[in-house]
Amino acid sequence: AQSVTQLGSHVSVSEGALVLLRCNYSSSVPPYLFWYVQYPNQGLQLLLKYTTGATLVKGINGFEAEFKKSETSFHLTKPSAHMSDAAEYFCAVSPGYSNQAGTALIFGKGTTLSVSS
Amino acid sequence: NAGVTQTPKFRVLKTGQSMTLLCAQDMNHEYMYWYRQDPGMGLRLIHYSVGEGTTAKGEVPDGYNVSRLKKQNFLLGLESAAPSQTSVYFCASSYSHLGGPKAFFGQGTRLTVV
């Protein structure tokens, strides 16, 4: 069975500091991996995703993530945090094949990012 | 505009009342999903559908029923609401699987059961 673990339910950084949000997954098949962001009282927005190919994935708003199969990780980073980055971030995994049991995304529990000035 | 529309956006129910949440998509997607989001729990799959007339249970299906009578609509029903069902509900739809290139989430329905 697939699962996602996000390390740290809350992360606090200063404006301009590096953002690192950690995600580890377990999957018996090559996974598709995702990061979503949710701003307060809003829906989910896709930041980036890894399917196949290049393991370093660039997303919107300056975020990127690296798929490391040997570490079963997909950590999200941003070199310099902005106040507008304050939100909740979700890592998710999908087996990526279209059968009835495997079509849905499995989400981590989320990490709330706070950015202070 | 193409997308996923959830109705209503907010609702307050009394314990024991029933209600139906509607999810509508105009993209001819085969796959539709209902998730619930609770603090510290992320999003958990309630039910999903891989086509008109078909539904299946997800991770947390108890207390909910669903129907997919029309391809564009996926209904989530609460027959007898309980305070534990206070949550934010998200609907999603996709062309193939939710990890595929054409996957959309609705804006959510905030439900409070008192």
Tab-separated table of C-alpha atoms in Angstrom:
chain	number	residue	atom	x	y	z
A	1	ALA	CA	0.000	0.000	0.000
A	2	GLN	CA	1.145	3.472	-0.720
A	3	SER	CA	1.605	6.117	1.926
A	4	VAL	CA	3.056	9.571	2.383
A	5	THR	CA	4.776	10.992	5.441
A	6	GLN	CA	5.386	14.682	5.814
A	7	LEU	CA	7.987	15.378	8.471
A	8	GLY	CA	7.000	18.328	10.587
A	9	SER	CA	3.462	19.616	10.846
A	10	HIS	CA	4.703	23.188	11.253
A	11	VAL	CA	7.758	24.879	9.757
A	12	SER	CA	8.708	28.463	10.536
A	13	VAL	CA	11.224	30.479	8.539
A	14	SER	CA	12.258	34.074	8.219
A	15	GLU	CA	11.621	36.015	5.058
A	16	GLY	CA	14.512	35.394	2.677
A	17	ALA	CA	15.506	32.099	4.296
A	18	LEU	CA	15.565	28.701	2.655
A	19	VAL	CA	12.313	26.756	2.723
A	20	LEU	CA	12.597	22.979	3.094
A	21	LEU	CA	9.487	20.844	3.489
A	22	ARG	CA	10.098	17.130	3.800
A	23	CYS	CA	8.120	14.312	2.240
A	24	ASN	CA	8.816	10.592	2.228
A	25	TYR	CA	6.708	8.050	0.442
A	26	SER	CA	6.257	4.344	0.244
A	27	SER	CA	5.145	2.682	-2.952
A	28	SER	CA	5.459	-0.743	-4.495
A	29	VAL	CA	5.398	0.704	-7.991
A	30	PRO	CA	7.125	3.726	-9.531
A	31	PRO	CA	5.102	6.577	-8.128
A	32	TYR	CA	3.849	9.868	-9.386
A	33	LEU	CA	4.550	12.511	-6.734
A	34	PHE	CA	2.950	15.879	-6.162
A	35	TRP	CA	3.091	18.977	-4.019
A	36	TYR	CA	-0.042	21.037	-3.501
A	37	VAL	CA	-0.439	24.348	-1.703
A	38	GLN	CA	-3.506	25.594	0.107
A	39	TYR	CA	-3.812	29.223	1.102
A	40	PRO	CA	-6.184	30.055	3.967
A	41	ASN	CA	-9.816	29.341	3.157
A	42	GLN	CA	-9.009	28.358	-0.394
A	43	GLY	CA	-8.833	25.185	-2.444
A	44	LEU	CA	-5.810	23.191	-3.533
A	45	GLN	CA	-3.344	24.452	-6.091
A	46	LEU	CA	-0.822	22.191	-7.784
A	47	LEU	CA	2.736	23.412	-7.193
A	48	LEU	CA	4.609	20.745	-9.101
A	49	LYS	CA	4.631	17.073	-9.933
A	50	TYR	CA	7.032	14.298	-10.799
A	51	THR	CA	5.941	11.591	-13.222
A	52	THR	CA	8.943	10.355	-15.166
A	53	GLY	CA	12.194	11.770	-16.492
A	54	ALA	CA	14.203	14.492	-14.786
A	55	THR	CA	14.266	14.005	-11.044
A	56	LEU	CA	14.518	17.723	-10.261
A	57	VAL	CA	11.147	19.253	-10.864
A	58	LYS	CA	10.509	22.970	-11.015
A	59	GLY	CA	7.133	24.342	-10.104
A	60	ILE	CA	5.346	27.612	-9.711
A	61	ASN	CA	6.309	30.474	-7.408
A	62	GLY	CA	9.988	29.464	-7.343
A	63	PHE	CA	9.474	26.071	-5.710
A	64	GLU	CA	11.232	22.915	-6.769
A	65	ALA	CA	11.452	19.333	-5.567
A	66	GLU	CA	13.821	16.460	-6.159
A	67	PHE	CA	12.757	12.851	-6.503
A	68	LYS	CA	15.278	10.591	-4.772
A	69	LYS	CA	14.347	6.986	-5.285
A	70	SER	CA	17.107	5.650	-3.016
A	71	GLU	CA	15.798	7.773	-0.147
A	72	THR	CA	12.109	7.472	-1.116
A	73	SER	CA	11.893	11.228	-0.714
A	74	PHE	CA	10.408	14.175	-2.565
A	75	HIS	CA	11.356	17.226	-0.522
A	76	LEU	CA	10.112	20.677	-1.506
A	77	THR	CA	12.479	23.636	-1.472
A	78	LYS	CA	12.556	27.328	-2.229
A	79	PRO	CA	15.773	29.336	-1.937
A	80	SER	CA	14.215	32.470	-0.473
A	81	ALA	CA	10.922	32.583	1.386
A	82	HIS	CA	8.377	35.340	0.835
A	83	MET	CA	5.610	36.331	3.207
A	84	SER	CA	3.143	35.235	0.542
A	85	ASP	CA	4.437	31.654	0.824
A	86	ALA	CA	2.702	31.212	4.172
A	87	ALA	CA	0.219	28.402	3.575
A	88	GLU	CA	-0.340	24.705	4.105
A	89	TYR	CA	1.533	22.335	1.847
A	90	PHE	CA	0.547	18.795	0.993
A	91	CYS	CA	2.636	16.050	-0.516
A	92	ALA	CA	0.719	13.378	-2.424
A	93	VAL	CA	1.437	10.134	-4.243
A	94	SER	CA	-0.291	8.229	-6.994
A	95	PRO	CA	0.655	4.914	-8.555
A	96	GLY	CA	-0.046	6.536	-11.878
A	97	TYR	CA	-1.890	3.710	-13.532
A	98	SER	CA	-5.496	3.781	-14.489
A	99	ASN	CA	-7.175	0.988	-12.673
A	100	GLN	CA	-10.031	1.317	-10.307
A	101	ALA	CA	-8.051	1.001	-7.122
A	102	GLY	CA	-5.176	3.203	-8.129
A	103	THR	CA	-6.730	6.307	-9.545
A	104	ALA	CA	-6.852	8.479	-6.443
A	105	LEU	CA	-4.164	10.566	-4.800
A	106	ILE	CA	-2.963	9.687	-1.321
A	107	PHE	CA	-2.131	12.808	0.649
A	108	GLY	CA	0.188	13.465	3.523
A	109	LYS	CA	-1.108	15.188	6.621
A	110	GLY	CA	0.226	18.564	5.562
A	111	THR	CA	2.846	21.030	6.709
A	112	THR	CA	1.952	24.569	7.682
A	113	LEU	CA	4.604	27.055	6.622
A	114	SER	CA	4.882	30.296	8.567
A	115	VAL	CA	7.054	33.129	7.290
A	116	SER	CA	8.120	35.933	9.610
A	117	SER	CA	9.517	39.306	8.664
B	1	ASN	CA	-15.536	28.250	-17.617
B	2	ALA	CA	-14.303	24.684	-17.409
B	3	GLY	CA	-13.776	23.328	-13.956
B	4	VAL	CA	-15.215	21.619	-10.921
B	5	THR	CA	-18.072	23.337	-9.102
B	6	GLN	CA	-19.161	22.377	-5.611
B	7	THR	CA	-22.534	23.293	-4.171
B	8	PRO	CA	-23.062	24.578	-1.509
B	9	LYS	CA	-19.901	26.338	-0.355
B	10	PHE	CA	-20.959	26.523	3.289
B	11	ARG	CA	-23.574	24.714	5.339
B	12	VAL	CA	-24.510	24.264	8.964
B	13	LEU	CA	-26.479	21.157	9.873
B	14	LYS	CA	-28.008	19.915	13.065
B	15	THR	CA	-27.118	16.422	14.243
B	16	GLY	CA	-29.345	13.904	12.547
B	17	GLN	CA	-30.222	16.054	9.547
B	18	SER	CA	-29.482	14.919	6.044
B	19	MET	CA	-28.000	16.735	3.114
B	20	THR	CA	-26.459	16.246	-0.300
B	21	LEU	CA	-23.325	17.891	-1.630
B	22	LEU	CA	-23.168	18.325	-5.380
B	23	CYS	CA	-20.033	18.185	-7.466
B	24	ALA	CA	-20.375	19.132	-11.127
B	25	GLN	CA	-17.749	19.102	-13.859
B	26	ASP	CA	-18.085	20.156	-17.463
B	27	MET	CA	-14.918	18.545	-18.820
B	28	ASN	CA	-16.355	15.138	-19.686
B	29	HIS	CA	-14.123	13.510	-17.067
B	30	GLU	CA	-14.636	9.852	-16.291
B	31	TYR	CA	-13.129	9.901	-12.814
B	32	MET	CA	-14.543	11.815	-9.848
B	33	TYR	CA	-13.622	11.809	-6.172
B	34	TRP	CA	-14.793	13.078	-2.807
B	35	TYR	CA	-12.252	13.907	-0.112
B	36	ARG	CA	-12.609	15.329	3.362
B	37	GLN	CA	-10.015	17.573	4.952
B	38	ASP	CA	-9.549	17.759	8.687
B	39	PRO	CA	-6.855	19.610	10.668
B	40	GLY	CA	-3.732	17.505	11.001
B	41	MET	CA	-5.179	14.704	8.883
B	42	GLY	CA	-4.638	15.953	5.351
B	43	LEU	CA	-7.151	14.913	2.721
B	44	ARG	CA	-8.730	11.503	2.995
B	45	LEU	CA	-10.656	9.789	0.233
B	46	ILE	CA	-14.318	9.126	1.015
B	47	HIS	CA	-15.670	7.648	-2.224
B	48	TYR	CA	-14.765	7.753	-5.856
B	49	SER	CA	-16.216	6.890	-9.243
B	50	VAL	CA	-14.501	5.682	-12.381
B	51	GLY	CA	-17.486	6.233	-14.620
B	52	GLU	CA	-21.183	6.955	-14.854
B	53	GLY	CA	-23.164	4.535	-12.754
B	54	THR	CA	-20.153	3.237	-10.785
B	55	THR	CA	-18.942	4.135	-7.314
B	56	ALA	CA	-16.436	2.690	-4.880
B	57	LYS	CA	-15.405	3.206	-1.273
B	58	GLY	CA	-12.307	5.067	-0.299
B	59	GLU	CA	-10.473	5.282	3.000
B	60	VAL	CA	-13.252	6.797	5.131
B	61	PRO	CA	-16.654	5.893	3.604
B	62	ASP	CA	-18.711	5.298	6.771
B	63	GLY	CA	-21.664	7.645	7.165
B	64	TYR	CA	-21.638	8.726	3.537
B	65	ASN	CA	-23.324	7.573	0.351
B	66	VAL	CA	-22.656	8.638	-3.214
B	67	SER	CA	-24.271	8.460	-6.602
B	68	ARG	CA	-23.063	9.065	-10.144
B	69	LEU	CA	-26.256	8.927	-12.206
B	70	LYS	CA	-24.928	11.447	-14.709
B	71	LYS	CA	-21.344	11.573	-15.875
B	72	GLN	CA	-20.963	15.228	-15.006
B	73	ASN	CA	-22.309	15.016	-11.455
B	74	PHE	CA	-21.056	13.222	-8.364
B	75	LEU	CA	-23.291	13.531	-5.297
B	76	LEU	CA	-22.194	12.971	-1.711
B	77	GLY	CA	-24.956	12.299	0.789
B	78	LEU	CA	-25.073	12.393	4.546
B	79	GLU	CA	-28.156	10.519	5.717
B	80	SER	CA	-27.865	11.393	9.409
B	81	ALA	CA	-25.201	14.002	10.054
B	82	ALA	CA	-22.924	13.676	13.062
B	83	PRO	CA	-20.536	16.230	14.604
B	84	SER	CA	-17.642	14.013	13.468
B	85	GLN	CA	-18.596	14.875	9.908
B	86	THR	CA	-17.745	18.529	10.450
B	87	SER	CA	-15.091	19.026	7.814
B	88	VAL	CA	-14.153	20.664	4.563
B	89	TYR	CA	-15.160	18.508	1.612
B	90	PHE	CA	-13.331	18.618	-1.694
B	91	CYS	CA	-14.418	17.151	-4.956
B	92	ALA	CA	-12.002	16.364	-7.770
B	93	SER	CA	-12.259	15.063	-11.292
B	94	SER	CA	-9.800	13.770	-13.844
B	95	TYR	CA	-9.630	12.425	-17.374
B	96	SER	CA	-7.821	9.263	-16.341
B	97	HIS	CA	-6.372	9.086	-12.854
B	98	LEU	CA	-6.029	11.918	-10.372
B	99	GLY	CA	-2.292	12.006	-10.954
B	100	GLY	CA	-2.755	12.581	-14.648
B	101	PRO	CA	-2.306	15.808	-16.561
B	102	LYS	CA	-5.937	16.865	-16.453
B	103	ALA	CA	-7.020	16.793	-12.852
B	104	PHE	CA	-9.045	19.474	-11.166
B	105	PHE	CA	-10.147	20.173	-7.610
B	106	GLY	CA	-13.189	22.122	-6.547
B	107	GLN	CA	-13.027	25.008	-4.097
B	108	GLY	CA	-14.446	23.027	-1.207
B	109	THR	CA	-17.589	22.870	0.925
B	110	ARG	CA	-17.254	23.803	4.569
B	111	LEU	CA	-19.749	21.755	6.579
B	112	THR	CA	-20.420	22.234	10.269
B	113	VAL	CA	-22.604	19.778	12.177
B	114	VAL	CA	-23.844	21.068	15.520
